[in-house]
Coordinates of C-alpha atoms in Angstrom, one line a residue:
X1 CA -0.3 -0.1 -0.3
X2 CA 1.4 3.5 -0.9
X3 CA 1.9 5.9 1.5
X4 CA -1.1 8.6 -0.6
X5 CA -3.2 5.5 -0.4
X6 CA -2.6 4.7 3.0
X7 CA -2.7 8.5 4.1
X8 CA -6.7 8.2 2.3
X9 CA -7.5 4.9 4.1
X10 CA -6.9 6.6 6.8
X11 CA -9.2 9.9 6.8
X12 CA -11.8 7.5 5.4
X13 CA -11.4 5.7 8.8
X14 CA -11.2 8.6 10.5
X15 CA -14.6 10.7 8.9
X16 CA -16.4 7.1 10.5
X17 CA -15.0 7.3 13.8
X18 CA -16.0 11.3 13.8
X19 CA -18.9 11.7 12.1
X20 CA -21.3 8.5 12.3
X21 CA -19.9 6.0 14.7
X22 CA -22.3 3.3 13.4
X23 CA -20.9 2.4 10.3
X24 CA -21.2 -0.8 10.7
X25 CA -24.7 -1.0 11.0
X26 CA -25.5 1.2 8.2
X27 CA -26.5 -1.0 4.4
X28 CA -28.2 -0.4 1.4
X29 CA -28.1 1.1 -1.3
X30 CA -27.6 5.4 -2.0
X31 CA -28.3 7.2 -5.1
X32 CA -26.5 10.7 -5.8
X33 CA -28.3 12.9 -8.4
X34 CA -25.4 15.3 -8.6
X35 CA -23.5 17.6 -11.6
X36 CA -21.0 17.3 -13.7
X37 CA -18.6 19.9 -12.1
X38 CA -14.7 18.9 -11.6
X39 CA -15.3 18.3 -7.5
X40 CA -18.4 16.2 -8.1
X41 CA -16.6 14.0 -9.9
X42 CA -13.7 14.1 -8.0
X43 CA -16.0 13.0 -5.1
X44 CA -17.5 10.0 -7.4
X45 CA -13.3 9.0 -7.8
X46 CA -13.4 8.8 -3.9
X47 CA -16.4 6.5 -3.5
X48 CA -13.7 3.4 -2.8
X49 CA -12.3 5.1 0.2
X50 CA -15.9 5.8 1.6
X51 CA -16.6 2.3 1.2
X52 CA -13.8 1.6 3.8
X53 CA -15.7 3.6 6.3
X54 CA -18.8 2.2 5.2
X55 CA -18.6 -1.4 3.4
X56 CA -22.3 -2.2 3.0
X57 CA -23.4 1.2 1.6
X58 CA -23.8 1.2 -1.7
X59 CA -23.6 4.2 -3.6
X60 CA -25.6 4.8 -7.4
X61 CA -23.8 7.8 -9.4
X62 CA -26.1 9.3 -11.5
X63 CA -24.3 12.7 -13.1
X64 CA -25.7 15.2 -15.5
X65 CA -24.9 18.3 -17.5
X66 CA -26.2 21.5 -14.9
X67 CA -29.4 22.3 -16.8
X68 CA -30.3 18.3 -16.8
X69 CA -29.7 17.6 -13.3
X70 CA -31.7 20.8 -12.5
X71 CA -34.9 19.1 -14.7
X72 CA -34.4 15.9 -13.7
X73 CA -34.3 16.3 -9.6
X74 CA -37.0 19.1 -9.6
X75 CA -39.2 17.0 -11.4
X76 CA -38.4 14.0 -8.9
X77 CA -38.7 16.1 -5.7
X78 CA -42.5 18.0 -6.9
X79 CA -43.3 14.2 -8.0
X80 CA -41.8 12.1 -4.6
X81 CA -40.6 10.2 -7.2
X82 CA -38.2 8.7 -5.2
X83 CA -35.6 7.9 -7.6
X84 CA -32.7 9.3 -5.4
X85 CA -31.2 8.9 -2.3
X86 CA -29.2 12.2 -1.9
X87 CA -29.6 15.3 -4.9
X88 CA -27.0 18.0 -5.5
X89 CA -29.2 21.2 -5.2
X90 CA -28.2 24.4 -4.7
X91 CA -29.1 27.7 -2.6
X92 CA -31.7 28.5 -4.8
X93 CA -33.8 25.3 -4.3
X94 CA -33.1 24.6 -0.9
X95 CA -35.0 27.4 1.0
X96 CA -38.4 27.1 -1.3
X97 CA -38.3 22.8 -0.9
X98 CA -36.9 23.1 2.7
X99 CA -40.5 24.9 3.1
X100 CA -42.9 22.7 1.0
X101 CA -41.5 20.2 3.3
X102 CA -39.7 18.4 0.1
X103 CA -36.1 17.8 2.3
X104 CA -34.9 15.7 5.6
X105 CA -33.3 18.1 8.0
X106 CA -29.9 17.5 8.9
X107 CA -29.8 19.4 12.2
X108 CA -29.0 15.7 13.6
X109 CA -26.3 15.9 12.2
X110 CA -23.3 14.3 14.4
X111 CA -21.6 17.2 16.8
X112 CA -18.4 16.7 15.4
X113 CA -20.0 17.8 11.8
X114 CA -19.4 21.1 13.0
X115 CA -22.0 22.9 11.2
X116 CA -21.2 26.1 12.8
X117 CA -18.1 26.0 11.3
X118 CA -19.9 26.7 7.7
X119 CA -19.5 30.2 6.7
X120 CA -22.6 31.7 7.7
X121 CA -23.1 33.3 4.1
X122 CA -23.3 29.7 2.9
X123 CA -24.9 28.2 5.9
X124 CA -27.7 30.7 6.6
X125 CA -28.6 30.3 2.5
X126 CA -29.5 26.7 2.6
X127 CA -31.1 27.0 6.7
X128 CA -35.2 27.7 6.8
X129 CA -36.5 28.2 10.5
X130 CA -33.9 26.8 12.0
X131 CA -33.8 23.4 10.5
X132 CA -30.6 22.8 8.3
X133 CA -31.8 21.5 4.5
X134 CA -29.0 20.5 2.7
X135 CA -25.0 20.8 3.7
X136 CA -23.0 22.2 1.2
X137 CA -21.0 20.6 -1.1
X138 CA -18.7 23.7 -2.0
X139 CA -19.9 27.3 -2.0
X140 CA -18.9 29.8 -4.5
X141 CA -19.5 33.6 -5.2
X142 CA -18.1 35.2 -8.8
X143 CA -14.8 36.9 -9.2
X144 CA -12.5 37.6 -12.5
X145 CA -10.2 35.4 -13.4
X146 CA -7.8 37.4 -15.9
X147 CA -4.1 36.2 -18.0
X148 CA -1.6 37.8 -16.1
X149 CA 1.0 37.3 -19.2
X150 CA -1.8 39.0 -22.0
X151 CA -2.4 41.6 -19.2
X152 CA 1.0 42.7 -19.1
X153 CA 1.3 42.3 -22.6
X154 CA -1.4 44.8 -23.4
X155 CA 0.2 48.0 -21.1
X156 CA -2.5 46.9 -18.1
X157 CA -2.6 46.2 -14.9
X158 CA -6.0 44.9 -13.0
X159 CA -7.0 46.5 -10.8
X160 CA -8.0 44.6 -7.2
X161 CA -11.8 45.8 -8.1
X162 CA -12.2 46.8 -11.8
X163 CA -14.7 48.5 -13.4
X164 CA -17.1 47.0 -16.3
X165 CA -15.5 50.1 -18.5
X166 CA -11.8 48.4 -17.3
X167 CA -12.9 45.1 -18.2
X168 CA -13.9 46.3 -21.9
X169 CA -10.7 48.5 -22.3
X170 CA -8.2 44.8 -21.5
X171 CA -10.6 42.8 -23.7
X172 CA -10.4 45.1 -26.2
X173 CA -6.7 45.0 -25.7
X174 CA -6.1 41.2 -25.0
X175 CA -8.4 40.0 -28.3
X176 CA -6.2 38.9 -31.1
X177 CA -4.8 35.5 -32.9
X178 CA -6.8 32.3 -31.4
X179 CA -7.4 34.5 -27.9
X180 CA -10.8 36.3 -27.1
X181 CA -10.9 39.1 -24.8
X182 CA -13.5 38.0 -22.4
X183 CA -15.6 34.4 -22.4
X184 CA -18.1 34.4 -20.4
X185 CA -22.3 32.6 -19.9
X186 CA -24.2 32.5 -22.9
X187 CA -25.8 29.2 -22.6
X188 CA -29.9 29.8 -22.1
X189 CA -30.7 28.4 -18.5
X190 CA -31.9 30.3 -15.2
X191 CA -28.5 28.7 -13.4
X192 CA -26.3 29.0 -16.8
X193 CA -26.3 32.6 -18.9
X194 CA -29.2 34.2 -16.2
X195 CA -26.8 33.8 -13.3
X196 CA -24.6 35.8 -14.4
X197 CA -26.9 38.5 -16.3
X198 CA -28.9 38.7 -12.9
X199 CA -25.8 40.0 -11.1
X200 CA -24.3 41.9 -13.8
X201 CA -27.5 43.5 -13.6
X202 CA -27.3 44.7 -10.6
X203 CA -24.4 46.0 -10.4
X204 CA -26.0 48.7 -13.4
X205 CA -28.8 49.1 -11.5
X206 CA -31.3 46.8 -13.2
X207 CA -33.8 44.8 -11.5
X208 CA -35.9 41.7 -12.1
X209 CA -39.2 43.5 -10.2
X210 CA -40.3 46.8 -8.5
X211 CA -41.8 46.5 -5.4
X212 CA -45.3 45.6 -6.8
X213 CA -43.4 42.4 -8.6
X214 CA -43.7 44.3 -11.5
X215 CA -41.5 42.7 -14.4
X216 CA -38.8 45.6 -15.0
X217 CA -37.3 44.4 -18.5
X218 CA -38.6 47.5 -20.2
X219 CA -36.0 50.0 -18.0
X220 CA -33.2 51.7 -19.0
X221 CA -30.8 49.6 -16.5
X222 CA -31.9 46.3 -18.5
X223 CA -31.2 47.7 -22.1
X224 CA -27.8 49.3 -20.3
X225 CA -27.0 45.9 -19.1
X226 CA -27.6 43.9 -22.1
X227 CA -26.0 46.1 -24.3
X228 CA -23.2 46.4 -22.9
X229 CA -22.6 42.5 -22.4
X230 CA -23.8 42.3 -25.9
X231 CA -20.9 44.3 -27.3
X232 CA -18.5 42.5 -25.1
X233 CA -19.2 39.4 -26.4
X234 CA -20.3 40.2 -29.8
X235 CA -16.2 42.3 -30.7
X236 CA -14.2 40.6 -28.0
X237 CA -15.6 36.9 -27.3
X238 CA -15.3 33.6 -28.6
X239 CA -17.9 32.5 -31.8
X240 CA -20.7 30.0 -30.4
X241 CA -20.7 32.2 -27.1
X242 CA -24.6 30.9 -27.0
X243 CA -23.5 27.7 -26.7
X244 CA -21.2 28.3 -23.4
X245 CA -21.4 27.6 -20.1
X246 CA -19.5 27.4 -17.3
X247 CA -18.0 24.0 -18.5
X248 CA -17.6 25.1 -21.7
X249 CA -15.5 28.2 -21.2
X250 CA -13.2 26.4 -18.9
X251 CA -11.8 24.3 -21.2
X252 CA -11.9 27.3 -23.5
X253 CA -9.9 29.4 -20.4
X254 CA -7.2 26.1 -19.8
X255 CA -6.6 26.1 -23.1
X256 CA -5.4 29.9 -23.5
X257 CA -8.3 30.9 -25.6
X258 CA -9.4 33.3 -23.0
X259 CA -7.9 36.6 -21.9
X260 CA -10.5 37.2 -19.1
X261 CA -13.3 35.1 -17.8
X262 CA -15.8 36.1 -15.3
X263 CA -17.0 33.2 -13.4
X264 CA -17.6 31.4 -10.4
X265 CA -15.1 31.2 -7.6
X266 CA -15.0 27.3 -7.7
X267 CA -13.0 27.1 -11.2
X268 CA -9.9 28.5 -9.6
X269 CA -8.6 25.9 -8.4
X270 CA -8.9 24.0 -11.9
X271 CA -7.6 27.1 -14.1
X272 CA -4.5 27.1 -12.1
X273 CA -3.4 23.4 -11.3
X274 CA -0.6 22.8 -14.1
X275 CA -2.1 19.2 -14.9
X276 CA -5.2 20.3 -16.7
X277 CA -4.3 24.1 -17.2
X278 CA -1.8 25.1 -20.0
X279 CA -2.0 28.7 -18.6
X280 CA -1.7 27.5 -14.6
X281 CA 1.2 30.1 -14.2
X282 CA -0.3 32.7 -15.8
X283 CA -3.7 33.6 -14.2
X284 CA -4.9 36.0 -11.6
X285 CA -8.0 36.8 -9.6
X286 CA -9.9 39.9 -8.7
X287 CA -13.2 40.6 -7.3
X288 CA -16.2 41.2 -10.2
X289 CA -17.0 44.4 -11.8
X290 CA -18.3 47.4 -10.6
X291 CA -20.3 50.8 -12.2
X292 CA -19.9 52.9 -8.7
X293 CA -23.1 52.4 -8.0
X294 CA -22.2 50.2 -4.9
X295 CA -23.2 46.8 -6.2
X296 CA -20.6 44.1 -7.7
X297 CA -21.7 41.7 -10.6
X298 CA -21.0 38.8 -8.4
X299 CA -23.3 36.2 -7.2
X300 CA -23.7 33.6 -3.9
X301 CA -24.2 29.8 -4.8
X302 CA -23.7 26.5 -2.8
X303 CA -24.0 22.9 -4.8
X304 CA -25.5 21.2 -1.4
X305 CA -26.3 17.4 -0.8
X306 CA -30.3 17.1 0.3
X307 CA -32.2 14.8 0.8
X308 CA -35.2 14.3 -0.3
X309 CA -38.4 13.3 2.2
X310 CA -39.2 10.7 0.1
X311 CA -36.4 8.1 0.3
X312 CA -35.8 5.3 2.1
X313 CA -32.0 5.8 2.7
X314 CA -32.8 8.1 5.3
X315 CA -29.8 7.3 7.4
X316 CA -27.0 6.1 4.7
X317 CA -27.7 8.7 3.2
X318 CA -26.7 10.9 6.1
X319 CA -23.6 8.8 6.5
X320 CA -22.8 9.8 2.9
X321 CA -23.6 13.4 3.2
X322 CA -21.9 13.8 6.7
X323 CA -19.1 12.4 4.8
X324 CA -18.2 14.3 1.7
X325 CA -19.2 17.4 3.6
X326 CA -16.5 16.8 6.4
X327 CA -13.2 18.3 7.2
X328 CA -11.9 14.6 7.2
X329 CA -13.0 14.6 2.9
X330 CA -11.7 18.2 2.8
X331 CA -8.3 16.3 4.1
X332 CA -8.9 13.1 1.9
X333 CA -8.7 15.1 -1.2
X334 CA -5.6 16.8 -0.2
X335 CA -4.0 14.2 0.3
X336 CA -4.8 12.8 -3.0
X337 CA -4.7 16.1 -5.2
X338 CA -3.2 18.6 -3.1
X339 CA -4.6 21.7 -0.9
X340 CA -5.1 23.6 -4.0
X341 CA -7.8 21.1 -5.6
X342 CA -10.0 20.9 -2.3
X343 CA -14.0 21.9 -2.4
X344 CA -13.4 25.6 -1.4
X345 CA -16.0 28.6 0.2
X346 CA -17.7 26.4 2.8
X347 CA -16.2 26.0 6.2
X348 CA -14.2 28.8 8.0
X349 CA -11.6 26.8 9.1
X350 CA -10.6 26.0 5.7
X351 CA -9.5 29.6 5.4
X352 CA -8.0 29.9 8.7
X353 CA -5.7 26.9 7.3
X354 CA -1.8 28.0 6.7
X355 CA -1.6 25.0 4.5
X356 CA -3.9 26.0 2.3
X357 CA -3.9 29.4 2.3
X358 CA -0.4 28.8 1.4
X359 CA -1.5 26.5 -1.7
X360 CA -4.7 28.6 -3.1
X361 CA -3.6 31.6 -4.4
X362 CA -7.0 32.3 -4.6
X363 CA -8.3 31.9 -1.3
X364 CA -8.4 35.4 -0.1
X365 CA -10.3 36.9 -3.2
X366 CA -12.8 33.6 -3.1
X367 CA -13.6 34.4 0.4
X368 CA -13.9 38.2 -0.5
X369 CA -16.2 37.8 -2.6
X370 CA -18.3 35.2 -0.5
X371 CA -18.7 37.9 1.7
X372 CA -19.4 40.7 -0.6
X373 CA -22.4 39.3 -1.8
X374 CA -25.8 40.5 0.2
X375 CA -28.8 37.8 -1.2
X376 CA -31.6 40.1 1.4
X377 CA -30.4 43.4 -0.6
X378 CA -29.1 42.4 -4.1
X379 CA -29.5 45.5 -6.4
X380 CA -29.3 49.3 -6.3
X381 CA -33.1 50.2 -6.0
X382 CA -34.7 48.2 -3.4
X383 CA -36.6 44.8 -4.2
X384 CA -39.6 42.3 -2.7
X385 CA -37.2 39.4 -3.4
X386 CA -33.7 37.7 -2.1
X387 CA -31.2 36.5 -4.2
X388 CA -28.3 37.8 -6.0
X389 CA -28.5 35.7 -9.2
X390 CA -31.8 34.5 -8.8
X391 CA -35.1 35.2 -7.3
X392 CA -36.5 32.8 -4.1
X393 CA -39.7 32.2 -5.7
X394 CA -40.9 28.9 -6.9
X395 CA -41.7 29.9 -10.4
X396 CA -38.4 31.7 -11.3
X397 CA -36.6 29.0 -12.9
X398 CA -39.4 28.8 -15.3
X399 CA -40.0 31.8 -16.8
X400 CA -36.0 32.7 -16.1
X401 CA -34.9 29.8 -18.8
X402 CA -37.6 31.5 -20.7
X403 CA -35.3 34.9 -20.5
X404 CA -32.1 33.5 -21.0
X405 CA -33.2 31.5 -24.0
X406 CA -34.5 35.1 -25.5
X407 CA -31.1 36.8 -24.5
X408 CA -29.2 33.8 -26.0
X409 CA -31.0 34.3 -29.1
X410 CA -30.4 37.2 -29.4
X411 CA -26.2 36.8 -28.4
X412 CA -26.6 34.1 -31.5
X413 CA -28.2 37.0 -34.0
X414 CA -31.2 36.0 -34.3
X415 CA -33.1 39.0 -33.1
X416 CA -32.2 42.6 -31.2
X417 CA -31.6 43.4 -27.9
X418 CA -34.4 45.1 -27.9
X419 CA -36.8 42.8 -29.2
X420 CA -35.0 40.1 -26.2
X421 CA -36.3 42.5 -24.1
X422 CA -39.5 43.3 -24.7
X423 CA -40.0 39.4 -25.0
X424 CA -38.7 39.0 -21.4
X425 CA -41.1 41.4 -20.1
X426 CA -43.7 39.9 -21.8
X427 CA -43.6 36.7 -20.7
X428 CA -42.3 37.3 -17.2
X429 CA -45.2 39.7 -16.9
X430 CA -47.3 36.7 -18.1
X431 CA -46.5 34.3 -15.7
X432 CA -46.3 36.8 -12.7
X433 CA -49.7 37.1 -13.2
X434 CA -50.6 33.8 -13.8
X435 CA -49.0 33.5 -10.0
X436 CA -51.2 35.6 -8.8
X437 CA -48.4 38.4 -7.6

């Protein structure tokens, strides 16, 4: 047995001892629906470590693209279909589903798991009336990731807190040859292009609704937001951007095709990993841009593990969630992949760990970005909703995906910005009237 394997086994057994205490009595099959992001794929690869601690629990993985995952788990939980015992869901779904009684409370996870160690901004988003309904696997905001070498060649210096105008200037300066000045989400989806555009719109003074729940896509602020986005993407972005989400832009950046990429802070470990990224040695980080209005274009999110109320394997599912979201799991990943590659953004203790801080050049910027997002006060003007890159009402996922398609059509050249905004205004208004707002 290698030293690394021995260490991984030791950590796995320590997790079982520290967080379960009855691993030998748990058995059954736990079916896990998760997203095809790098951290989740890594978790799946560590199944054998979990089974060293829980030999009688079988893990079955259903790994899906982000939009497909959302559709599948939403349909299943609303119908109480019982296909999954653990669902990977986000900060949007957890409070809504928790209030509906669709999720199992996790307040009884072992004391050693230490809920108080969770970052307050992340924990609060997963808690309803004092009940924790999901355990965060990783937390994130969004920030600017950029090529330090290209920035230097352009004769520019990235500010720690850039404006959108600087981003446009830098995108123009770094565009040339096979390199695009900027890569941004264009793929339609409430959690794809609309996550980015909603956060961006906040910094331009736009909002989804006024205080009377009237849609605001006919506002000057939304027109300015979408015009600026279209200018960036049309002049300095990659072709076919309407098909690009997180994973597609991650690949482009790792291949050296993007001068800048504004997206999830969790991507930092992937773009700086020399095993995956051709530009790992030339990546810098900055806060998401602003327009001087007091709001930055960054979001707040956690991919979290939750148990649907219809699960027939609740105890085994809790054992898995406890394992996968514990400090010991973080140490296991560090032993196998290095501290820079552990799941970020969930625990205070991680950002007090000198080994992590030394290995992860992006740690401080990630934490600053997470702490700067305020779901209770996301826009410049008052709004009746919570949520930074989403509106925390059940109907949002449906009409926001339709709005995302309108904006993706504009990016693909199939309609004008004006038509996209008019369509967004009409369909959002219809949806809200139908819902009784």
